[in-house]
Amino acid sequence: PSLGGAATLTGALARLGETESTRALGEDTLQRSRRVLGPDHPITLYLAQVAGIGHLVLGDDAVGDRHSRPL
């Protein structure tokens, strides 16, 4: 899917509590977004937040803290 579509799907999965799916799709989409749009693009920042939350929920605090920076 497009980056925007993948970001929307990642957010929907997070809201549904699909933590592992959110993390997997979010990480992949975050890497693509950083490469294509850059680290400061709103979609990239949104995906970093979602990926960070997914890692925190799964108990990976170090990765979660690295991703989940305030906007």
XYZ file of N, CA, C and O in Angstrom, residues 6 15-16 24-26 29 32 36 38-41 52-54 56 60 68 70:
80
model
N -0.812 2.891 4.348
C -0.183 2.045 5.371
C -0.216 2.724 6.734
O -0.425 2.067 7.757
N -5.679 1.056 17.158
C -6.940 1.327 17.867
C -7.711 0.048 18.167
O -8.448 -0.026 19.138
N -7.530 -0.977 17.327
C -8.204 -2.259 17.544
C -7.466 -3.138 18.552
O -7.941 -4.212 18.899
N 4.544 -4.649 13.512
C 5.167 -5.144 12.286
C 4.933 -4.191 11.111
O 5.877 -3.791 10.422
N 3.691 -3.828 10.878
C 3.377 -2.921 9.780
C 3.947 -1.538 10.053
O 4.489 -0.890 9.150
N 3.848 -1.085 11.289
C 4.356 0.234 11.646
C 5.848 0.370 11.437
O 6.324 1.374 10.907
N 6.562 0.412 7.609
C 6.097 1.668 7.021
C 6.938 2.841 7.512
O 7.229 3.764 6.751
N 10.156 2.934 5.496
C 9.898 3.442 4.141
C 9.622 4.939 4.169
O 10.110 5.684 3.315
N 11.633 7.786 2.124
C 10.955 8.485 1.028
C 10.586 9.922 1.392
O 10.806 10.845 0.603
N 11.359 11.550 4.521
C 12.272 12.213 5.443
C 11.816 12.087 6.878
O 10.655 11.801 7.160
N 12.723 12.312 7.823
C 12.439 12.078 9.241
C 11.478 13.083 9.872
O 10.900 12.791 10.916
N 11.285 14.244 9.260
C 10.437 15.275 9.874
C 9.072 15.419 9.219
O 8.297 16.305 9.592
N 8.755 14.557 8.274
C 7.450 14.617 7.612
C 6.364 14.191 8.604
O 6.587 13.295 9.431
N 6.369 3.413 18.428
C 6.849 3.505 19.807
C 5.841 2.978 20.798
O 6.183 2.230 21.719
N 4.579 3.326 20.591
C 3.519 2.831 21.483
C 3.430 1.315 21.397
O 3.316 0.630 22.415
N 3.517 0.770 20.178
C 3.461 -0.688 20.012
C 4.582 -1.384 20.751
O 4.371 -2.393 21.415
N 6.212 -0.206 23.377
C 5.993 -0.044 24.813
C 4.958 -1.040 25.318
O 5.123 -1.645 26.379
N 8.928 -3.665 25.190
C 10.267 -3.307 24.708
C 10.470 -1.814 24.934
O 10.434 -1.006 24.020
N 9.022 6.883 20.430
C 7.890 7.651 20.933
C 8.323 8.982 21.506
O 8.264 9.205 22.702
N 7.784 13.111 21.807
C 6.671 14.058 21.677
C 6.752 14.812 20.358
O 7.839 15.126 19.880
